Amino acid sequence: MPGSVQSIERAAAILRLLARGSGRLGVGEISTSLGLAKGTTHGILKTLQDVGFVEQDKASGKYQLGATLLHLGTSYLDVNELRSRAINWADALASRSGEAVRIGTPLDGKVLVVHHVFRPDDSLQTLDTGTLLPVHATALGKVLLAYDSGVAAELAGATLEQYTRRTLVTPAALRKAVAEVRETGWAGEAEEFAAGQASIAAPIRGYGGYVVGAISIAGSVDRLYPSAGRVDQSLVTFVQNASRAISRDLGAGRW
Amino acid sequence: MPGSVQSIERAAAILRLLARGSGRLGVGEISTSLGLAKGTTHGILKTLQDVGFVEQDKASGKYQLGATLLHLGTSYLDVNELRSRAINWADALASRSGEAVRIGTPLDGKVLVVHHVFRPDDSLQTLDTGTLLPVHATALGKVLLAYDSGVAAELAGATLEQYTRRTLVTPAALRKAVAEVRETGWAGEAEEFAAGQASIAAPIRGYGGYVVGAISIAGSVDRLYPSAGRVDQSLVTFVQNASRAISRDLGAGRW
DNA sequence: AACGCCATTCGACAATGTCGAACGCTGGTC
DNA sequence: GACCAGCGTTCGACATTGTCGAATGGCGTT
């Protein structure tokens, strides 16, 4: 691999470590986690601090992520074509369906939420743009799993965490679900991620016809799966129409 | 400066460049902007691509920010103590005042929005968490300018951009406004950033009594400055109460 | 069909980051 | 109150590693 800058890879590893740990970490913890000398780790951390990517808690001496990253992340959203093209359609889908809408894209074998529209009328929700969702327990994830080979590759070998009683935890069950998605063109999920919640998703295709993301509605299982666990077909149609409209905007129509 | 890792600084400079330019940049543009050899720039870019911090547009060959940054930025919000402590108070302030609420912290001589609560009842607003606001044209910025010496230092020498007819563009006018903030303990702004809009802000103090951020309400100038350009004092009191409550939560009371 | 732009590759040089040991601080403990 | 342990930090020598500039190859344009 030519031109791979070692120190940058290490810096990125530190940032990811800080993001996972969801808290402050000390130089010692980081250096042992990554197998680096304490002095080396300190040098990288100090540099990251200079550029604002990490901050040091004066009291404990430990390090945490820095404010500059928030701005960079937001700037990414501004450039992201999938999101900017999808925003208008997402709003329309939310008001038509009456449910919360999310748009996701694959990232490291998970689903990154790049856009989130609150459920109309209900205002006590927290925005989760930037959150990572599991692939195997969400409708968004199943869609990406069905159409994006990279996601499937990165999931191979990972353990499927059980969130509720209905979460698909065996590879066989997941394979069957994914095959169903490929047949029908949409994915559903009822109480597999959170009790009482359900979601419906469809793929978004970019230029060349490749799947670049997915769009979903999420809400109470009583509304999405009203009659004895059977999905509300009109909601599925809403989601599919939105996904097709966005795909057309992204230039998937020409293929 | 011991242990400053050059390549990481350069990588950060590239990311900031991509964030500013708000679009895709080629290897050539980046290398000339930073005064680096094209080969060097390419190596750093390829590494940043490996770790997901940048993505390459297959069609044009140009580079843009990557999805991983969005997740890192969101992780920063989870750790940020100012934000997590302030969320509940911000919601209360929004419903009491009926206006949109923002919480800001200083970053590179600007104001970084770390939290944003929509105005109640009105749902057609775009979330601007992660956005950078100018210090000289917002109430949030004036507060930080008045109490945070670092912000003032970084602003020195910068030109004050004119957004509206009422924007304070001369250092003298800004100095006078800042002095007023220090006297009264709060900052206001009427149509200095956007026509028809106004805002009111107060400082948030952390452990030790130092100002770590500011909280503001923003909305129509007709509501915030109702009678002939005179501020609505009850709104100022709401903001000040919120700022004091958050400061107390952060441990500023002990000093 | 030929040009020019641009991302990419390559190899040699030395600048640069790495390592491990030693320092000094803070907080807890006997 | 003095010791100890753990932490972040500093330091200097070594060679690994990133840097540079020229050369390459592909793509779109003229």
XYZ file of C-alpha atoms (C1' of nucleotides) in Angstrom:
570
model
C 0.000 0.000 0.000
C 1.948 2.996 -1.250
C 1.881 6.294 0.513
C -0.027 5.188 3.559
C 0.915 7.643 6.252
C 1.351 5.745 9.470
C 0.942 8.616 11.906
C -2.348 9.660 10.354
C -3.693 6.141 10.633
C -2.721 6.122 14.277
C -4.329 9.474 14.865
C -7.531 8.204 13.281
C -7.403 5.093 15.442
C -7.164 7.276 18.531
C -10.140 9.359 17.436
C -12.218 6.264 16.799
C -11.225 4.904 20.168
C -12.352 8.104 21.835
C -15.631 7.988 19.914
C -16.342 4.403 20.922
C -15.393 4.719 24.567
C -17.909 7.565 24.833
C -15.922 9.323 27.467
C -12.494 10.550 28.416
C -9.443 8.345 28.065
C -5.947 8.735 29.487
C -2.671 8.469 27.608
C -1.958 5.125 29.245
C -5.247 3.535 28.279
C -4.903 4.666 24.693
C -1.291 3.559 24.304
C -1.966 0.070 25.642
C -5.121 -0.290 23.546
C -3.195 0.532 20.397
C 0.088 -1.046 21.379
C 2.052 2.191 21.123
C 4.684 3.698 23.362
C 3.300 6.187 25.824
C 5.530 8.921 24.470
C 4.364 8.360 20.915
C 0.746 8.449 21.932
C 1.305 11.645 23.820
C 2.881 13.325 20.824
C -0.022 12.439 18.582
C -2.539 13.544 21.177
C -0.829 16.884 21.620
C -0.907 17.452 17.888
C -4.558 16.492 17.702
C -5.153 18.940 20.497
C -3.385 21.712 18.596
C -5.688 21.243 15.626
C -8.776 21.033 17.844
C -9.648 17.406 17.185
C -9.269 16.475 20.842
C -9.513 18.420 24.073
C -7.874 17.745 27.384
C -9.809 17.862 30.610
C -7.679 20.065 32.813
C -8.825 18.382 35.996
C -8.193 14.746 35.171
C -5.617 15.175 32.422
C -7.603 12.838 30.213
C -8.482 13.416 26.594
C -11.799 13.589 24.745
C -12.999 14.511 21.275
C -12.789 18.154 20.264
C -15.183 20.726 18.943
C -13.612 21.021 15.510
C -14.875 17.533 14.698
C -18.445 18.691 15.125
C -17.928 21.370 12.535
C -16.217 19.009 10.128
C -19.043 16.522 10.518
C -21.606 19.177 9.745
C -19.615 20.285 6.752
C -19.758 16.731 5.496
C -23.530 16.929 5.571
C -23.442 20.044 3.431
C -21.468 18.258 0.743
C -23.262 14.945 0.942
C -25.258 14.635 -2.240
C -27.496 11.836 -1.017
C -28.693 13.975 1.851
C -29.175 17.233 0.008
C -31.187 15.593 -2.741
C -33.262 13.599 -0.304
C -34.245 16.323 2.165
C -37.316 17.524 0.325
C -38.592 14.031 -0.345
C -37.988 13.085 3.268
C -40.148 15.966 4.492
C -42.924 14.945 2.150
C -42.716 11.326 3.251
C -42.913 12.353 6.897
C -46.048 14.404 6.433
C -47.701 11.807 4.204
C -46.971 8.868 6.484
C -47.149 10.705 9.762
C -44.004 8.967 10.954
C -40.368 9.855 11.582
C -38.114 9.530 8.532
C -34.458 8.543 8.444
C -31.935 8.332 5.647
C -28.969 6.048 6.130
C -25.756 5.183 4.348
C -23.337 2.323 5.029
C -20.326 2.951 7.254
C -18.030 0.254 8.638
C -20.661 -2.454 8.637
C -23.215 -0.228 10.319
C -25.771 2.313 9.183
C -24.918 5.981 9.493
C -27.957 8.234 9.826
C -27.353 11.216 7.554
C -30.794 12.752 7.873
C -33.654 12.564 10.325
C -37.067 14.176 10.128
C -39.109 14.176 13.301
C -42.539 12.639 13.380
C -45.044 15.403 12.669
C -47.057 16.697 15.657
C -44.844 15.027 18.241
C -41.983 17.293 19.225
C -40.259 15.475 22.091
C -37.745 13.565 19.988
C -33.988 13.759 19.921
C -32.217 14.213 16.636
C -29.964 11.315 15.796
C -28.234 12.455 12.652
C -24.724 11.062 12.871
C -25.730 8.049 14.933
C -24.664 4.547 13.944
C -27.426 1.941 13.830
C -26.933 -1.825 13.708
C -27.406 -3.476 10.342
C -29.232 -6.591 11.479
C -31.921 -5.019 13.629
C -33.147 -2.122 11.515
C -35.048 -1.877 8.259
C -32.429 0.555 6.936
C -29.724 -1.975 7.687
C -31.457 -4.890 6.062
C -31.870 -2.943 2.858
C -28.181 -2.055 2.758
C -27.280 -5.616 3.597
C -29.377 -6.859 0.707
C -27.970 -4.546 -1.930
C -24.508 -3.448 -0.769
C -21.946 -6.215 -0.888
C -19.480 -4.230 1.185
C -21.800 -4.147 4.151
C -22.316 -7.890 4.017
C -18.567 -8.445 3.888
C -17.909 -6.283 6.919
C -20.648 -7.946 8.904
C -19.315 -11.454 8.295
C -17.933 -12.870 11.500
C -19.435 -10.196 13.722
C -21.770 -11.285 16.489
C -25.353 -10.184 16.120
C -26.285 -8.327 19.270
C -29.699 -9.074 20.719
C -31.690 -5.916 21.439
C -35.141 -7.396 21.996
C -36.794 -10.778 22.026
C -37.425 -10.524 18.303
C -33.967 -9.455 17.141
C -32.573 -11.752 14.459
C -29.455 -13.154 16.082
C -28.674 -16.158 13.895
C -26.980 -15.723 10.520
C -29.537 -18.085 8.997
C -32.511 -15.988 10.077
C -30.800 -12.864 8.811
C -29.977 -14.461 5.465
C -33.596 -15.432 5.026
C -34.757 -11.919 5.854
C -32.268 -10.424 3.418
C -33.400 -12.774 0.659
C -36.941 -11.609 1.250
C -35.820 -7.999 0.927
C -34.248 -8.745 -2.434
C -37.493 -10.284 -3.653
C -39.904 -7.635 -2.469
C -37.694 -4.572 -2.819
C -38.317 -3.292 0.694
C -37.440 -4.226 4.275
C -39.499 -4.225 7.442
C -38.797 -4.731 11.096
C -41.202 -5.008 14.013
C -39.838 -4.756 17.546
C -36.471 -6.151 16.525
C -34.531 -3.133 17.732
C -36.754 -1.554 20.378
C -39.938 -2.775 21.996
C -43.068 -1.162 20.601
C -41.184 0.302 17.627
C -41.150 -0.736 13.977
C -39.699 0.531 10.721
C -40.007 0.154 6.955
C -37.211 0.959 4.487
C -36.417 0.949 0.768
C -33.139 1.356 -1.140
C -31.839 4.541 -2.733
C -29.809 4.109 -5.908
C -27.258 6.535 -7.236
C -25.673 7.056 -10.624
C -25.055 3.684 -12.208
C -27.874 2.036 -10.326
C -25.769 1.153 -7.301
C -27.400 1.360 -3.901
C -25.898 4.289 -2.002
C -28.288 4.446 0.930
C -31.765 3.775 2.206
C -34.777 5.695 3.453
C -37.081 4.560 6.221
C -40.060 5.485 8.324
C -40.122 4.483 11.966
C -42.799 4.594 14.608
C -45.123 2.654 16.836
C -45.574 -0.985 15.838
C -49.330 -0.506 16.289
C -49.415 1.913 13.385
C -46.889 0.277 11.040
C -48.091 -3.271 11.608
C -51.735 -2.666 12.556
C -53.588 -5.889 11.793
C -52.183 -8.882 13.649
C -48.593 -8.225 12.673
C -49.383 -7.546 9.017
C -47.694 -4.493 7.552
C -49.695 -1.474 6.416
C -49.194 -1.740 2.642
C -49.984 1.906 1.958
C -47.046 2.925 4.152
C -44.774 0.579 2.208
C -45.893 2.240 -0.990
C -45.149 5.684 0.424
C -41.609 4.641 1.314
C -41.031 2.999 -2.063
C -42.278 6.026 -3.931
C -39.928 8.258 -1.972
C -36.971 5.949 -2.564
C -37.654 5.873 -6.293
C -38.021 9.621 -6.487
C -34.705 10.212 -4.739
C -32.983 7.603 -6.896
C -34.242 9.374 -9.985
C -32.871 12.679 -8.643
C -29.496 11.061 -8.098
C -29.320 9.934 -11.685
C -30.188 6.261 -11.287
C -32.856 6.561 -13.959
C -30.456 6.429 -16.843
C -29.561 2.807 -16.157
C 6.905 22.731 20.434
C 7.855 19.154 21.215
C 6.136 16.201 19.657
C 4.151 18.121 17.063
C 3.453 15.595 14.333
C 3.789 17.365 11.021
C 1.785 14.958 8.894
C -1.194 15.087 11.225
C -1.157 18.864 11.114
C -1.138 18.690 7.343
C -3.969 16.193 7.301
C -6.000 18.480 9.546
C -5.250 21.413 7.271
C -6.570 19.432 4.316
C -9.758 18.565 6.165
C -10.307 22.181 7.134
C -9.703 23.218 3.560
C -12.308 20.744 2.354
C -14.747 21.983 4.996
C -14.296 25.607 4.011
C -14.446 25.129 0.268
C -17.785 23.389 0.716
C -17.274 21.165 -2.241
C -14.880 18.807 -3.892
C -11.232 19.692 -4.389
C -8.563 18.111 -6.569
C -5.086 17.065 -5.511
C -3.604 19.961 -7.427
C -5.760 22.608 -5.801
C -5.007 21.287 -2.342
C -1.269 20.977 -2.854
C -0.894 24.510 -4.162
C -3.120 25.925 -1.412
C -0.947 24.335 1.246
C 2.357 24.631 -0.566
C 3.011 20.901 -0.633
C 4.301 18.617 -3.336
C 1.551 16.919 -5.290
C 2.882 13.505 -4.372
C 2.864 14.294 -0.676
C -0.671 15.584 -0.815
C -1.789 12.501 -2.639
C -0.299 10.206 -0.002
C -2.056 12.017 2.817
C -5.346 12.029 0.921
C -5.141 8.319 0.261
C -4.540 7.651 3.936
C -7.431 9.889 4.929
C -9.539 7.958 2.471
C -8.535 4.648 4.048
C -9.720 5.809 7.443
C -12.944 7.248 6.018
C -12.215 10.905 6.682
C -12.400 11.782 2.991
C -14.104 10.220 0.003
C -13.140 10.376 -3.624
C -15.658 11.118 -6.292
C -15.074 8.373 -8.820
C -16.237 10.470 -11.729
C -14.121 13.593 -11.260
C -11.311 12.126 -9.156
C -11.740 14.961 -6.663
C -11.895 14.573 -2.916
C -14.519 15.579 -0.341
C -15.135 15.031 3.354
C -16.051 11.524 4.464
C -18.854 9.972 6.454
C -16.734 8.965 9.418
C -16.383 12.626 10.330
C -20.120 12.909 10.822
C -20.051 10.127 13.336
C -17.045 11.567 15.156
C -18.758 14.930 15.332
C -21.865 13.392 16.813
C -19.754 11.459 19.301
C -18.286 14.761 20.377
C -21.764 15.977 21.219
C -22.342 12.948 23.408
C -19.262 13.712 25.465
C -19.685 17.473 25.564
C -20.607 18.329 29.119
C -21.870 21.810 28.347
C -24.413 20.418 25.942
C -25.640 17.475 27.989
C -26.185 19.607 31.056
C -27.855 22.359 29.104
C -30.343 20.334 27.066
C -33.133 20.256 29.609
C -32.812 23.939 30.421
C -32.771 24.783 26.739
C -36.060 22.986 26.179
C -37.617 24.838 29.092
C -36.334 28.164 27.810
C -37.762 27.472 24.360
C -41.238 26.730 25.636
C -41.219 29.646 28.096
C -39.992 32.195 25.596
C -41.627 30.732 22.517
C -38.420 31.244 20.542
C -35.645 29.086 19.102
C -32.790 28.397 21.517
C -29.110 27.964 20.691
C -26.109 27.056 22.797
C -22.704 28.100 21.521
C -19.078 27.599 22.448
C -16.000 29.398 21.093
C -14.067 27.812 18.236
C -11.317 29.524 16.255
C -12.655 33.018 16.783
C -16.179 32.004 15.843
C -19.154 30.533 17.643
C -19.850 26.834 17.277
C -23.487 25.900 17.775
C -23.528 22.775 19.956
C -27.265 22.657 20.534
C -30.330 24.016 18.824
C -33.947 23.791 19.896
C -36.527 24.714 17.307
C -39.053 27.413 17.991
C -42.185 25.751 19.376
C -45.175 25.469 16.995
C -43.133 26.294 13.921
C -41.647 23.172 12.342
C -40.121 24.431 9.094
C -36.633 25.152 10.429
C -33.320 23.571 9.644
C -31.145 22.316 12.428
C -27.847 24.127 12.596
C -25.977 22.237 15.261
C -22.357 22.220 14.160
C -22.620 25.504 12.286
C -20.136 28.304 12.845
C -21.578 31.741 13.519
C -19.663 35.048 13.440
C -18.863 36.587 16.815
C -19.461 40.199 15.924
C -22.970 39.848 14.524
C -24.659 37.510 16.976
C -25.676 37.806 20.611
C -23.936 34.510 21.347
C -20.738 35.871 19.879
C -20.830 39.158 21.764
C -21.172 37.306 25.039
C -18.176 35.116 24.289
C -16.235 38.134 23.125
C -16.969 39.904 26.386
C -15.949 37.082 28.709
C -13.539 34.849 26.800
C -10.171 36.465 26.212
C -9.188 33.811 23.657
C -11.995 34.773 21.326
C -11.029 38.424 21.449
C -7.420 37.535 20.675
C -8.346 35.466 17.657
C -10.638 38.139 16.321
C -7.995 40.853 16.453
C -6.947 41.804 12.973
C -9.823 40.025 11.282
C -12.150 42.058 9.115
C -15.707 42.335 10.346
C -17.970 41.144 7.591
C -21.107 43.169 6.957
C -24.242 41.022 6.862
C -26.924 43.705 7.082
C -27.150 47.452 7.304
C -26.932 47.250 11.085
C -23.949 44.923 11.433
C -21.217 46.381 13.628
C -18.267 46.620 11.259
C -15.932 48.979 13.080
C -13.771 47.758 15.969
C -14.819 50.804 17.971
C -18.527 50.028 17.706
C -17.881 46.425 18.639
C -15.764 47.426 21.624
C -18.543 49.648 22.886
C -21.098 46.858 22.495
C -18.860 44.416 24.328
C -18.345 46.866 27.189
C -22.101 47.125 27.490
C -22.370 43.360 27.687
C -19.892 43.271 30.535
C -21.945 45.862 32.418
C -25.367 44.353 31.960
C -24.453 40.676 31.887
C -26.315 39.912 28.674
C -26.017 40.654 24.953
C -28.592 41.586 22.358
C -28.633 42.001 18.635
C -31.361 43.311 16.366
C -31.077 42.738 12.632
C -27.275 42.764 12.743
C -26.962 39.296 11.229
C -30.181 38.801 9.264
C -32.966 41.210 8.398
C -36.034 40.791 10.565
C -34.215 38.585 13.071
C -32.928 39.324 16.550
C -31.342 37.442 19.423
C -30.594 37.688 23.136
C -27.807 35.782 24.893
C -26.212 35.289 28.305
C -22.978 33.600 29.407
C -22.641 30.072 30.759
C -19.912 29.551 33.331
C -18.223 26.274 34.145
C -16.189 25.041 37.059
C -14.014 27.836 38.338
C -16.375 30.523 37.090
C -14.861 30.717 33.629
C -17.188 31.319 30.698
C -17.389 28.141 28.620
C -20.264 29.048 26.343
C -23.441 31.029 25.903
C -27.158 30.440 25.497
C -29.450 32.494 23.314
C -32.962 32.844 22.027
C -33.492 34.008 18.476
C -36.549 35.028 16.549
C -38.419 37.827 14.863
C -37.231 41.304 15.793
C -40.871 42.286 16.292
C -41.184 39.929 19.216
C -37.760 40.365 20.832
C -37.634 44.148 20.396
C -41.350 44.993 20.382
C -41.627 48.646 21.411
C -39.668 50.940 19.177
C -36.471 48.974 19.299
C -36.584 48.425 23.063
C -35.872 44.893 24.191
C -38.526 42.787 25.918
C -37.091 42.638 29.436
C -39.009 39.525 30.419
C -37.269 37.600 27.637
C -33.889 38.817 28.889
C -34.785 37.536 32.337
C -35.728 34.137 30.909
C -32.375 33.836 29.174
C -30.443 34.968 32.223
C -32.266 32.522 34.470
C -31.459 29.685 32.089
C -27.810 30.691 31.870
C -27.502 30.832 35.642
C -29.211 27.465 36.074
C -26.862 25.783 33.613
C -23.834 27.448 35.183
C -24.900 26.108 38.540
C -25.222 22.614 37.064
C -21.722 22.886 35.665
C -20.299 23.679 39.058
C -19.794 27.413 38.726
C -21.613 28.031 41.984
C -18.749 26.977 44.148
C -16.672 30.009 43.223
C -5.649 12.213 -33.752
C -2.905 15.074 -30.769
C -2.739 17.955 -27.058
C -2.912 19.201 -22.116
C -4.705 18.540 -17.679
C -4.789 15.852 -13.618
C -4.510 11.947 -10.510
C -1.194 8.631 -9.689
C 3.325 6.124 -9.226
C 8.181 5.739 -8.251
C 12.846 5.966 -6.036
C 16.367 8.343 -3.289
C 17.342 11.341 0.466
C 17.111 13.021 5.055
C 13.901 14.913 7.828
C 10.800 13.244 11.030
C 8.358 10.465 14.171
C 9.216 6.669 17.115
C 10.723 4.424 21.183
C 11.951 3.597 26.133
C 13.700 5.446 30.119
C 13.566 9.067 33.317
C 11.126 13.143 35.412
C 7.706 15.442 38.387
C 3.301 15.847 39.714
C -1.026 14.486 42.165
C -3.855 11.512 45.083
C -4.327 7.859 48.030
C -2.650 5.007 51.927
C -0.506 3.297 56.025
C 2.882 13.446 57.564
C 5.867 10.596 54.625
C 5.732 7.105 51.457
C 4.170 4.826 47.301
C 1.775 4.215 42.977
C -0.023 5.903 38.878
C -0.410 9.379 35.759
C 0.889 12.785 32.059
C 4.952 14.669 30.399
C 9.837 15.411 28.713
C 14.093 14.017 26.625
C 17.678 12.256 23.281
C 19.359 8.739 19.957
C 18.155 5.835 16.254
C 16.254 4.443 11.808
C 11.967 4.207 10.174
C 9.020 6.934 7.556
C 7.252 10.617 4.981
C 8.776 13.900 1.760
C 9.979 15.651 -2.645
C 10.136 16.227 -7.842
C 10.145 14.042 -11.995
C 7.987 10.587 -14.806
C 3.706 7.922 -16.056
C -0.885 6.925 -17.789
C -5.598 7.858 -18.419
C -9.273 11.048 -19.603
C -11.618 14.768 -21.745
C -10.989 18.432 -24.934
C -9.491 20.792 -29.007
